[in-house]
Short mmCIF file of C-alpha atoms and ligand atoms in Angstrom, two decimals:
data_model
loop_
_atom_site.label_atom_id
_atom_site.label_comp_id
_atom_site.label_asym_id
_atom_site.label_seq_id
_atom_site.Cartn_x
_atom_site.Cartn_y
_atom_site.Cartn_z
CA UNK J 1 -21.13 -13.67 30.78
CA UNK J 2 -18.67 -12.64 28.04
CA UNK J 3 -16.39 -9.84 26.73
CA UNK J 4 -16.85 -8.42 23.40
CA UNK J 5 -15.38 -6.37 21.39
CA UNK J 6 -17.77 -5.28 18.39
CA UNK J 7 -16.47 -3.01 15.39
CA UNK J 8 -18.86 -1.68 12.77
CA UNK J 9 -17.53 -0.64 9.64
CA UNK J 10 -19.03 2.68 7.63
CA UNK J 11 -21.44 1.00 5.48
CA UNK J 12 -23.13 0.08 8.62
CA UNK J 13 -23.58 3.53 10.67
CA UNK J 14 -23.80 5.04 7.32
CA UNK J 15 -26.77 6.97 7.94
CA UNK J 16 -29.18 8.01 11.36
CA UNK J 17 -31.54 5.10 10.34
CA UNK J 18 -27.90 2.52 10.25
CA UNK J 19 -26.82 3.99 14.01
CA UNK J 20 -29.85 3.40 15.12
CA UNK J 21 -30.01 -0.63 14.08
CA UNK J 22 -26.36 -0.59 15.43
CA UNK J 23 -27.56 0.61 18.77
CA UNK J 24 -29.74 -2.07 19.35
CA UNK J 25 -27.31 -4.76 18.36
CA UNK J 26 -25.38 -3.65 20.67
CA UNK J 27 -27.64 -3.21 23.69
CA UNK J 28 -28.86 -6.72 22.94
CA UNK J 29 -25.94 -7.84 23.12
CA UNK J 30 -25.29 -6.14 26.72
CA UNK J 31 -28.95 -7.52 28.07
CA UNK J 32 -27.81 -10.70 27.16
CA UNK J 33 -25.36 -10.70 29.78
CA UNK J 34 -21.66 -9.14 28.17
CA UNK J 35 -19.76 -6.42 29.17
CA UNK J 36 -19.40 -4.54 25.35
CA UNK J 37 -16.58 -2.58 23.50
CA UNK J 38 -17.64 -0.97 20.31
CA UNK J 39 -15.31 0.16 17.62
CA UNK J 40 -16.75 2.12 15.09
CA UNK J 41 -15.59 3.55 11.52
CA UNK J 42 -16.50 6.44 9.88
CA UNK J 43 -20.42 6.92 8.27
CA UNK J 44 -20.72 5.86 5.23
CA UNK J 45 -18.39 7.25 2.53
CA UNK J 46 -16.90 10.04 4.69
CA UNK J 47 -13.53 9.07 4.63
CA UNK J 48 -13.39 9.72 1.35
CA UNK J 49 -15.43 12.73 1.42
CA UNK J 50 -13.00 14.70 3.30
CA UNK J 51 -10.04 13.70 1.33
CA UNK J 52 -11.86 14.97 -1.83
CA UNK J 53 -12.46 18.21 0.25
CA UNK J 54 -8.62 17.86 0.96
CA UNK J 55 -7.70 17.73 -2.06
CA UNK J 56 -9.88 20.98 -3.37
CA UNK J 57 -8.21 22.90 -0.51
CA UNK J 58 -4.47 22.25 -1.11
CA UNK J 59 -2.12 19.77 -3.49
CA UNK J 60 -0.50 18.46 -0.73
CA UNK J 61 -1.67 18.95 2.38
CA UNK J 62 0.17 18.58 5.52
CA UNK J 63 -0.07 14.88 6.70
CA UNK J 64 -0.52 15.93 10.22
CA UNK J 65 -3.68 18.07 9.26
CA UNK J 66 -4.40 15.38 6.69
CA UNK J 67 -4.74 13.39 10.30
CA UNK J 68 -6.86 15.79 12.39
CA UNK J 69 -9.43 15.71 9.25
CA UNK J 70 -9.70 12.33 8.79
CA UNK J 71 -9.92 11.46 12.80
CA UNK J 72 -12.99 13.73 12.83
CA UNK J 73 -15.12 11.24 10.92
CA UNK J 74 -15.08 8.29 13.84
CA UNK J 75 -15.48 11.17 16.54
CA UNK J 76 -18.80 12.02 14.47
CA UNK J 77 -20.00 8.25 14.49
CA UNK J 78 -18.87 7.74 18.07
CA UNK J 79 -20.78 10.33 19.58
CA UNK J 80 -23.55 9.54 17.89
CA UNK J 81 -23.62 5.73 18.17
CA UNK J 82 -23.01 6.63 22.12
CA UNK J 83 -26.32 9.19 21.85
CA UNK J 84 -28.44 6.23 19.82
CA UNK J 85 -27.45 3.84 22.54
CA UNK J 86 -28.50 6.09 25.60
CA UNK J 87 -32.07 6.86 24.05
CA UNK J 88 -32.60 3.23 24.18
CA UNK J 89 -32.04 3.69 28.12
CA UNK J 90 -28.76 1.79 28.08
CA UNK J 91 -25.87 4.02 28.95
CA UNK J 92 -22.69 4.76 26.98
CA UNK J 93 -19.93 6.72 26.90
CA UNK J 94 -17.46 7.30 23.46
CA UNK J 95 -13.77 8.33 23.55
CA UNK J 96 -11.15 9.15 20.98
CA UNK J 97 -8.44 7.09 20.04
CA UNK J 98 -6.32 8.76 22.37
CA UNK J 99 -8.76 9.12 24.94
CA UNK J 100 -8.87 5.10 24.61
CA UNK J 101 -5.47 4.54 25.55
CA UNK J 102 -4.41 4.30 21.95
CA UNK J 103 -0.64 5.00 21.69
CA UNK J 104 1.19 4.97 18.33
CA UNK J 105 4.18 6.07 16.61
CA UNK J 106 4.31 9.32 15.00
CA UNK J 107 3.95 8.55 10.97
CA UNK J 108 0.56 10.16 10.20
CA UNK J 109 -1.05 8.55 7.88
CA UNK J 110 0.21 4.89 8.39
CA UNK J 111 0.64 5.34 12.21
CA UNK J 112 1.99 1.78 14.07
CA UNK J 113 0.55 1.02 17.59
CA UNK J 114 2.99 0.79 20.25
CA UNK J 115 1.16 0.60 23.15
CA UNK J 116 -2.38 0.13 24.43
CA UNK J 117 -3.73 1.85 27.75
CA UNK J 118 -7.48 1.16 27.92
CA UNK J 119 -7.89 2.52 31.40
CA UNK J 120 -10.57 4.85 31.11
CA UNK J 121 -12.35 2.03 29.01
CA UNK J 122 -12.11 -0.70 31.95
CA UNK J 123 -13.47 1.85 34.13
CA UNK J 124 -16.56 2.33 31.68
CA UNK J 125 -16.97 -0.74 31.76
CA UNK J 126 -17.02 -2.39 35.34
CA UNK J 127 -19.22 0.70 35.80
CA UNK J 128 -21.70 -1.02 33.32
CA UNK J 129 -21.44 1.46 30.40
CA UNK J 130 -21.01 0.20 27.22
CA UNK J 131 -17.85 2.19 25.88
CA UNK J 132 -17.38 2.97 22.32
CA UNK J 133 -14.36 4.03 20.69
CA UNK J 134 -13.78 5.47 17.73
CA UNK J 135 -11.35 3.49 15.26
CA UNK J 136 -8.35 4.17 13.01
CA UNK J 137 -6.76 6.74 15.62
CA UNK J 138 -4.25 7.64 17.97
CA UNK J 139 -1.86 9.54 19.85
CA UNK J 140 1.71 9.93 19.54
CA UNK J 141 3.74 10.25 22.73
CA UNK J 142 6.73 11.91 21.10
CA UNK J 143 4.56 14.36 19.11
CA UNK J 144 1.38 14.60 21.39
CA UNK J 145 -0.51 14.72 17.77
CA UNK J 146 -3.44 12.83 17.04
CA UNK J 147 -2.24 10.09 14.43
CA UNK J 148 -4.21 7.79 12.36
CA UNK J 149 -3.68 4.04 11.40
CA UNK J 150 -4.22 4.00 7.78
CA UNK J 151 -7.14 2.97 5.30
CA UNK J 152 -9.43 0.05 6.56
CA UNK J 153 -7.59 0.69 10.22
CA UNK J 154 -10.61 0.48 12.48
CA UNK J 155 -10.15 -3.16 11.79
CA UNK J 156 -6.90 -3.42 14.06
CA UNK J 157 -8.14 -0.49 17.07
CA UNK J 158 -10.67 -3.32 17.69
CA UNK J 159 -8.77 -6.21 17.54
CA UNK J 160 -5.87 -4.08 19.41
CA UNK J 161 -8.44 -3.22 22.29
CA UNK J 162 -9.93 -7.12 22.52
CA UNK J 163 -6.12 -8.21 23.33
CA UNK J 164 -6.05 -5.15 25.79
CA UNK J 165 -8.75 -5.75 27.43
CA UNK J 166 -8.72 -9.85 27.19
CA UNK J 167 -11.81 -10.19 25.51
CA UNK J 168 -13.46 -13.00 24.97
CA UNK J 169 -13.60 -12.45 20.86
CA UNK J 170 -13.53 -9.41 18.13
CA UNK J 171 -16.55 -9.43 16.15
CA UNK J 172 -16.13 -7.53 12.76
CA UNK J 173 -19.60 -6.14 11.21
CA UNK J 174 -19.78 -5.56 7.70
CA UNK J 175 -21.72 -5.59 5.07
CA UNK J 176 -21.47 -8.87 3.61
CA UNK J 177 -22.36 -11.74 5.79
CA UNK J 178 -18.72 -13.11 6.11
CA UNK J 179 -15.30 -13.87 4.20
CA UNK J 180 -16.14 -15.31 0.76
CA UNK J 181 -14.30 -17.27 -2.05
CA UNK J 182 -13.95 -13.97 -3.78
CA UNK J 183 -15.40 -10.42 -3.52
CA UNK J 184 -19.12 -11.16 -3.82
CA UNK J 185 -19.16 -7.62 -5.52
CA UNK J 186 -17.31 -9.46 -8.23
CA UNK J 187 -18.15 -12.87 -8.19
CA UNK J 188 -21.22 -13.44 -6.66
CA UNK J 189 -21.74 -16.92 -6.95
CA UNK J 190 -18.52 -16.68 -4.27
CA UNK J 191 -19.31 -19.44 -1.23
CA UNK J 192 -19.03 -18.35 2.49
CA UNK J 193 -16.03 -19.94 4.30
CA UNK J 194 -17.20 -20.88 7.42
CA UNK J 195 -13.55 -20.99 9.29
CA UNK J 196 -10.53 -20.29 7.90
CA UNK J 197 -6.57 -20.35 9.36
CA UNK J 198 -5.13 -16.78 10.54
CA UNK J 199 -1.97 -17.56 7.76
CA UNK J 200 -4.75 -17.95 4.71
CA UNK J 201 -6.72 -14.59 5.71
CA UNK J 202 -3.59 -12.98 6.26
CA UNK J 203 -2.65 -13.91 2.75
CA UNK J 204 -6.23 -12.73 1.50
CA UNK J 205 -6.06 -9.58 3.30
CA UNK J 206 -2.42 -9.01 2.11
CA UNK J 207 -3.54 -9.70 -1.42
CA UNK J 208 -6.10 -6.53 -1.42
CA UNK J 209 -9.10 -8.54 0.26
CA UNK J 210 -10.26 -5.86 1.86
CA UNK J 211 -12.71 -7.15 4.36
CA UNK J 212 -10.35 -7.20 7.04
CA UNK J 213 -7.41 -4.83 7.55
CA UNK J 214 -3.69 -6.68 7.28
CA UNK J 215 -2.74 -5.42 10.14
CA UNK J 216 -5.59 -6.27 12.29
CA UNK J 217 -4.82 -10.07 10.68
CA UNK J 218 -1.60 -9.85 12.12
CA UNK J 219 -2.52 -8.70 15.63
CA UNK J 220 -5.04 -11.02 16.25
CA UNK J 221 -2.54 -14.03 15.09
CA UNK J 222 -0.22 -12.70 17.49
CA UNK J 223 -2.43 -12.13 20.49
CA UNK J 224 -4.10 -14.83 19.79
CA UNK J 225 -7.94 -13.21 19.62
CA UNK J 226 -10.60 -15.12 17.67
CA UNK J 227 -12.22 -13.28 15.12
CA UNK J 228 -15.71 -13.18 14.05
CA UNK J 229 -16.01 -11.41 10.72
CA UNK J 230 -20.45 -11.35 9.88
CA UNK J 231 -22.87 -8.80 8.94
CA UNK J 232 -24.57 -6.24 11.00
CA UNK J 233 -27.45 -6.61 8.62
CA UNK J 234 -28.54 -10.58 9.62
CA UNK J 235 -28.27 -12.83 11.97
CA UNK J 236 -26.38 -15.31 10.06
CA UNK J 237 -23.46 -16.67 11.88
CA UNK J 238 -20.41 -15.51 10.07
CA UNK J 239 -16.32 -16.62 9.40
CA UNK J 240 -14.59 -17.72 12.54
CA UNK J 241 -10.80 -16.61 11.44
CA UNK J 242 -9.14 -19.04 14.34
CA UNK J 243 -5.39 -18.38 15.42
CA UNK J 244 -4.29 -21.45 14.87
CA UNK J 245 -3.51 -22.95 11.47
CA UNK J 246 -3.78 -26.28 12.81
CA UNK J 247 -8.01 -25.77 14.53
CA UNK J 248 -8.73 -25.51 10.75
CA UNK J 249 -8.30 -28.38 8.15
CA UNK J 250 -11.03 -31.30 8.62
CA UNK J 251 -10.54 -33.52 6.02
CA UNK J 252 -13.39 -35.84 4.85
CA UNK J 253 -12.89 -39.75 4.97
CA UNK J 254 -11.73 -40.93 1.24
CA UNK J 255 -10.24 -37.71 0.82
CA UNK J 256 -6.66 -37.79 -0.15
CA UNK J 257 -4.14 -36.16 2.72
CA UNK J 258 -1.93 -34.44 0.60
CA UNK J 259 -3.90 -32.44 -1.54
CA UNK J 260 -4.05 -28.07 -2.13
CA UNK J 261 -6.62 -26.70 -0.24
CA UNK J 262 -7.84 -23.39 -1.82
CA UNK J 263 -9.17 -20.43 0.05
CA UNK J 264 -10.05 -18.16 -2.69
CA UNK J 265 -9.22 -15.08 -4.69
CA UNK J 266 -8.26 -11.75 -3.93
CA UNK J 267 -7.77 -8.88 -6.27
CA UNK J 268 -6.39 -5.54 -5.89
CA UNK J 269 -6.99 -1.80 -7.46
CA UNK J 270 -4.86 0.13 -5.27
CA UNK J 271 -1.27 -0.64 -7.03
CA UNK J 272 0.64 1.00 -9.84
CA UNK J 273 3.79 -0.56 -11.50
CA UNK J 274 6.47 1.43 -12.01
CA UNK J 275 9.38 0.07 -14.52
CA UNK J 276 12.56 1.67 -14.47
CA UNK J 277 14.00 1.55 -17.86
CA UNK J 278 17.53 0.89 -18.81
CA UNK J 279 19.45 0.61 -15.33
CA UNK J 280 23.05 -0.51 -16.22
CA UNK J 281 23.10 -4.69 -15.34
CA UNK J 282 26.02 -4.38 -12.22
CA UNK J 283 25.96 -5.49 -8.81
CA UNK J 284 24.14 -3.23 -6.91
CA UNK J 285 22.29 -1.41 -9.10
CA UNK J 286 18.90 -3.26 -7.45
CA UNK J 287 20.06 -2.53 -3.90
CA UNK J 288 20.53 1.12 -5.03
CA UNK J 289 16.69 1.48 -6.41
CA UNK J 290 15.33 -0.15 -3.44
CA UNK J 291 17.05 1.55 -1.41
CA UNK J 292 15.68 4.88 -2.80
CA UNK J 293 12.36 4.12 -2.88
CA UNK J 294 12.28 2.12 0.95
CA UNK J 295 13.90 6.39 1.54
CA UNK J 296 10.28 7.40 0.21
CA UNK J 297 8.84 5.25 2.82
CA UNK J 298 6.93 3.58 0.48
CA UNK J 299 6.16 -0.57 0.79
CA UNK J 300 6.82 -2.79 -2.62
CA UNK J 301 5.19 -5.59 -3.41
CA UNK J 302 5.97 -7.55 -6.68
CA UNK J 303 9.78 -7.14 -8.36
CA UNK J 304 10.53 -8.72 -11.85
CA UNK J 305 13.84 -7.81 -13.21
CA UNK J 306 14.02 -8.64 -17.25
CA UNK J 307 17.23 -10.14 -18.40
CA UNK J 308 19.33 -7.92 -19.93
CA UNK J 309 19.27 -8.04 -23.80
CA UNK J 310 22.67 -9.72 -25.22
CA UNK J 311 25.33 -6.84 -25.10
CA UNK J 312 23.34 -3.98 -24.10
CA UNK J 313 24.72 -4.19 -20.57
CA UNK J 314 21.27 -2.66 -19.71
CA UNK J 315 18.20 -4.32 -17.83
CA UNK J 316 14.57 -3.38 -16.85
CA UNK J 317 13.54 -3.33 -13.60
CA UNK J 318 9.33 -3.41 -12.61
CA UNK J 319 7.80 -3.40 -9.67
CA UNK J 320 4.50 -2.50 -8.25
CA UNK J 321 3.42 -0.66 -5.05
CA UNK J 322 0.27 1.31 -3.67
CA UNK J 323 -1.17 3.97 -5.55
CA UNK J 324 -0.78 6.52 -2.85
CA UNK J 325 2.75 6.32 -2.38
CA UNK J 326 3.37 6.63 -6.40
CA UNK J 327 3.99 10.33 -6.43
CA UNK J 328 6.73 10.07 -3.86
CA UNK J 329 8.57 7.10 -5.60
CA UNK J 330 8.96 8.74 -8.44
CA UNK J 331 10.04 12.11 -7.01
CA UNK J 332 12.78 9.85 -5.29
CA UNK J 333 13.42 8.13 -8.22
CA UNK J 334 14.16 11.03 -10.57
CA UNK J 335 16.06 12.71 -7.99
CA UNK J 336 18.84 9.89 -8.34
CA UNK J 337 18.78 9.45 -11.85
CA UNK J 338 21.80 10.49 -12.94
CA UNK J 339 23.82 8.26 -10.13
CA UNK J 340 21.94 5.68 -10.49
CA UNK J 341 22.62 5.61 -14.46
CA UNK J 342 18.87 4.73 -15.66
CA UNK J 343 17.06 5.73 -18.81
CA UNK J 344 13.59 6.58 -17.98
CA UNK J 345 10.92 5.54 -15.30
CA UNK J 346 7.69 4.63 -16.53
CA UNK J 347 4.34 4.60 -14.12
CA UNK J 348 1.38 2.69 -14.57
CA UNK J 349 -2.01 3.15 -12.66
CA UNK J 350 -4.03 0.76 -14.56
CA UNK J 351 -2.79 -2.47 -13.26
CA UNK J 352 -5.08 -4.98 -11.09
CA UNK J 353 -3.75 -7.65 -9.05
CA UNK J 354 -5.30 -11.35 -8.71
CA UNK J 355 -3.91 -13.76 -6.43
CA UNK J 356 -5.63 -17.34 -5.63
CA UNK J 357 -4.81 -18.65 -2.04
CA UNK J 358 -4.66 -21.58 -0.43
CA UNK J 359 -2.59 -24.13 1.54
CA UNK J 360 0.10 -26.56 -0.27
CA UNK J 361 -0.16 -25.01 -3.44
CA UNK J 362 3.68 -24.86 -4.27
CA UNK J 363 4.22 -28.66 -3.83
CA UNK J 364 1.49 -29.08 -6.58
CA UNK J 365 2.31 -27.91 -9.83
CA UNK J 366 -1.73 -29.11 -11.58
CA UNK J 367 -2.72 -25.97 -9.21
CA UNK J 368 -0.21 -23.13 -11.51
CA UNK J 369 -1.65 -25.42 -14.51
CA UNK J 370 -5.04 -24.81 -14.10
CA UNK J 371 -4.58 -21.07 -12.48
CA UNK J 372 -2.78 -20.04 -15.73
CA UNK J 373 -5.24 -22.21 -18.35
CA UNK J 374 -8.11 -20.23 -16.95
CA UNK J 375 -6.72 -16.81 -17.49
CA UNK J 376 -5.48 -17.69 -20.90
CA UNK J 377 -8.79 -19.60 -21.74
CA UNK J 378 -10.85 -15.74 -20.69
CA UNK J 379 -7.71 -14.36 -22.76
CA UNK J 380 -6.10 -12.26 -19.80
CA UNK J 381 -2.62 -11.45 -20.79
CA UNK J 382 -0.35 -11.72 -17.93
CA UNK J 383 2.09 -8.95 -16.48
CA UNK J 384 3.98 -9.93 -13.43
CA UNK J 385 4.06 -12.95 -11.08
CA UNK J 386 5.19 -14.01 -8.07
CA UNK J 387 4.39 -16.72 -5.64
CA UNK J 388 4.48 -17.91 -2.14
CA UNK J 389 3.38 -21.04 -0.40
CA UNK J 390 0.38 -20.22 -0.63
CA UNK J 391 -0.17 -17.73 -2.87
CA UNK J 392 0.01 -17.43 -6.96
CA UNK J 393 -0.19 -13.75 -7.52
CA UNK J 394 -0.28 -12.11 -11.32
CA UNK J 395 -0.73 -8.69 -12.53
CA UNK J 396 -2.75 -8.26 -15.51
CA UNK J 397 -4.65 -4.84 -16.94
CA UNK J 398 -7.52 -3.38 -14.75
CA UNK J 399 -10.01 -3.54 -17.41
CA UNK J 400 -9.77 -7.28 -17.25
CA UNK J 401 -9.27 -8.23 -13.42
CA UNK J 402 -12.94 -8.64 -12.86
CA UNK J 403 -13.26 -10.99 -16.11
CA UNK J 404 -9.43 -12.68 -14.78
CA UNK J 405 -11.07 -13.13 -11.28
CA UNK J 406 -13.90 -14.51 -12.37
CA UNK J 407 -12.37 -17.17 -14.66
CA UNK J 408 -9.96 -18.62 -11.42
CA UNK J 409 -12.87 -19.01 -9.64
CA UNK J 410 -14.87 -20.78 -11.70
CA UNK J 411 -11.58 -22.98 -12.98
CA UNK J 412 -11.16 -23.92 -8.88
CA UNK J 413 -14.90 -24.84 -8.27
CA UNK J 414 -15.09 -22.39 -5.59
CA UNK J 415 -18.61 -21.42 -6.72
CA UNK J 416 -21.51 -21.73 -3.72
CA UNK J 417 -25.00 -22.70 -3.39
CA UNK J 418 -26.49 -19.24 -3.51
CA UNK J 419 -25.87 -15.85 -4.49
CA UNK J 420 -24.17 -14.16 -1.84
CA UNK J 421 -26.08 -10.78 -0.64
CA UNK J 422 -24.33 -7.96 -0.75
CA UNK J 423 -25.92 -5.37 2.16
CA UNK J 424 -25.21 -2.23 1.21
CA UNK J 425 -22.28 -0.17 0.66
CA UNK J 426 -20.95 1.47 -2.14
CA UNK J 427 -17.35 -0.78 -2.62
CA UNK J 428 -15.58 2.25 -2.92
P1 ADP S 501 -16.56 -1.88 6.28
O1 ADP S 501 -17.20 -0.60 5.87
O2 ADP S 501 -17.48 -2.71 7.10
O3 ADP S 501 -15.20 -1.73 6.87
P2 ADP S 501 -15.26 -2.78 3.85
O4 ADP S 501 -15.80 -2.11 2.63
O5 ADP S 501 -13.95 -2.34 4.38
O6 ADP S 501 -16.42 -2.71 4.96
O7 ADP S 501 -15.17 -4.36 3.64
C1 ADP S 501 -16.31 -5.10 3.21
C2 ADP S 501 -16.22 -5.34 1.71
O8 ADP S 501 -15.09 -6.14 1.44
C3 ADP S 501 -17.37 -6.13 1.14
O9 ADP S 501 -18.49 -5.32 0.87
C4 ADP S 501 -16.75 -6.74 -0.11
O10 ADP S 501 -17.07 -6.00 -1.28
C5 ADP S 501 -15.25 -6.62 0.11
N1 ADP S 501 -14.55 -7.91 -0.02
C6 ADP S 501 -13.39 -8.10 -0.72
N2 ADP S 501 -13.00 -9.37 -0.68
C7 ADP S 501 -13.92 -10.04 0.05
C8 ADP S 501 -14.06 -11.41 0.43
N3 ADP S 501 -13.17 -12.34 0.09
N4 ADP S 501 -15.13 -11.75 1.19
C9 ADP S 501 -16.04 -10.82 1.56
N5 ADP S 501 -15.96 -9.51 1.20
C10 ADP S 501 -14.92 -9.11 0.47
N1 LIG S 502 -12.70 5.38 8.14
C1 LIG S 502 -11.42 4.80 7.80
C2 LIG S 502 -11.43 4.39 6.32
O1 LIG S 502 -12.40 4.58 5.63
C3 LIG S 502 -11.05 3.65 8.67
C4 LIG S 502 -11.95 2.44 8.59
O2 LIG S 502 -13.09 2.52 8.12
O3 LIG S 502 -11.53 1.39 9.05
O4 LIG S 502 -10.44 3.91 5.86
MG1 MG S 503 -13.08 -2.09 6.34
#
């Protein structure tokens, strides 16, 4: 007998039909012999739904509301995943975030977990109910208001409540039957990695893979929970993600030792680049910008500074961040213009991020060779780079990332067998 935890993402309850299917999976899964957790997302699209209707309603609506909104789409899913499950004549029981023990800080919107009380979940369980909970939520203790985690959060509730509750592993369902080489909405000739180290899928997921949520990365590496990321619409056994770097390499006999390993790509639509023109080249002057925009509570990525042209005294400073936290940047920004002593700001939605992963890439400099033939070879002119070690990341225009992305993968002979089948879903 085994503990699971089980989270199914929105394209899979999308619809009565998608509940339904989930429902059985899940009793199965309890007949079999396992005491059950399910984590489940919002249906379909409706996370977006409701902050279109957001956005028709007010220009900047209150991020607590913002919060209550948004929570209201896993508290529709939950109650009727819970309803689906007790038709079947199994028995269930769903609870809110905060109902779940789920305790965070008190930043809607990007809400941290502090603690984790799962209580009234144990209870559900020894009792034989399957308990469902709905993801991306919580409570805050100083506030008492319902929080929620961020975009693609469900991800970490689950993997937060399997370390909780000592669970025997986290099984992510998604659409796609696993972590690929690449999107296989972009690329799909991408392969299926059958196991891959927590420190390579936390570099995929940090590089805008978005088939599991950073954070939830993170937790699991640090709580040590196995992950099983697969597809609620097969069988097919999916991507272990283990927690230890070392459970992964197997190398084949003949094979040199000391050779890259690549994981795949990962690309990114969700940053801008803002470039702050002019700022006069002193000490400081960095620490100053940074310092304004960290005030905005926003997170940067990628920095390039330009060098200074001879004489002018003056340098350009770029660097890229999420979309979402773009308006408040630059309203912090142009606040301190004058002290600060820049020119102009300029801001930039149309960027895409591509970054090819993959262990001891630094320490072999054929792998930046070949990474920056293939873009030039598909003519992708390149904006911004940075690297880590085991990472190349670039910024190049959106209208080319899919063409850039592409290009890498075929460069790194990362291409599989077969197509890979994309279930459903709309990518958004
Ligand atoms: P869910 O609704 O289940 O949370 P998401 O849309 O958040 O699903 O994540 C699944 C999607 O992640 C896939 O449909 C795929 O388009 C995208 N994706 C991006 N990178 C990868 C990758 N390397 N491997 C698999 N899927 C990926
Ligand atoms: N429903 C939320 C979102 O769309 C959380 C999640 O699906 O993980 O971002
Ligand atoms: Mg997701």
């Amino acid at each position: 007998m085994g503990f699971i935890v089980q989270k199914f993402g929105g394209s899979s309850v999308a619809d009565a039909e998608g509940i339904k299917r989930v429902a059985r999976r899940v009793v199965d899964t309890q007949a079999r012999g396992n005491q059950v957790v399910v984590v489940v997302s919002a249906m379909g699209d409706s996370t977006d739904e409701l902050l279109d209707l957001a956005a028709q309603v007010s220009n900047a609506p209150h991020a607590r509301e913002m919060d209550m909104l948004l929570s209201a789409g896993e508290r529709i899913s939950m109650a009727l995943l819970a309803m689906a499950i007790n038709a079947l004549g199994a028995s269930a029981q769903s609870f809110t975030g905060s109902q779940a023990g789920m305790i965070t800080d008190a930043i809607h919107g990007k809400a941290r977990i502090i603690d984790v009380s799962p209580h009234r979940i144990r209870t559900a369980i020894e009792k034989g109910d399957v308990a469902i909970v709905a993801g991306f939520q919580g409570m805050s203790r100083d506030s008492n208001d319902i929080t929620t985690l961020g975009r693609g959060g469900s991800d970490t509730t689950a993997v937060a409540l399997a370390a909780a509750l000592k669970a025997d592993v986290c099984e992510i369902y998604t659409d796609v039957d696993g972590v690929y080489t690449a999107d296989p909405r972009v690329v799909p000739s991408a392969r299926k990695i059958d196991t891959i180290s927590s420190q390579e899928m936390l570099e995929m997921a940090a590089s805008g893979a978005k088939i599991l949520h950073l954070r939830c990365v993170e937790y699991a590496r640090r709580f040590g929970v196995p992950l099983h990321v697969r597809s609620s619409f097969s069988h097919h056994e999916g991507t272990w993600v283990l927690p230890s770097p070392d459970d992964q390499t197997t190398i084949q006999e003949g094979e040199p030792l000391e050779q890259p390993i690549i994981s795949g790509v990962a690309h990114d639509r969700s940053e801008a680049k803002v470039t702050v023109v002019g700022v006069p080249d002193i000490p400081g002057k960095a620490a100053e910008i940074f310092g304004i925009v960290a005030g905005a509570h926003t997170n940067i990525d990628m920095i390039v500074q330009n060098v200074s042209t001879h004489g002018s005294g003056r340098t350009d400073i770029s660097f890229t961040l999420p979309i979402v936290d773009g308006a408040a940047a630059l309203a912090a920004l142009g606040e301190a213009q004058a002290r600060v002593g820049y020119e102009a700001v300029d801001y930039n939605e149309k960027i895409g991020k591509l970054s090819l992963i993959g262990a001891g890439m630094r320490s072999n400099p054929g792998v930046s060779y070949r990474f920056f033939r293939a873009l030039s070879d598909a003519g992708v002119n390149i904006d911004m780079i940075s690297t880590s070690e085991i990472r190349i990341s670039v910024v190049t225009s959106a209208d080319l990332l899919d063409t850039a992305v592409r290009a890498v993968h075929a460069a790194f002979e990362l291409d599989g067998d077969a197509a890979a089948t994309v279930y459903a879903g709309s990518g958004r």
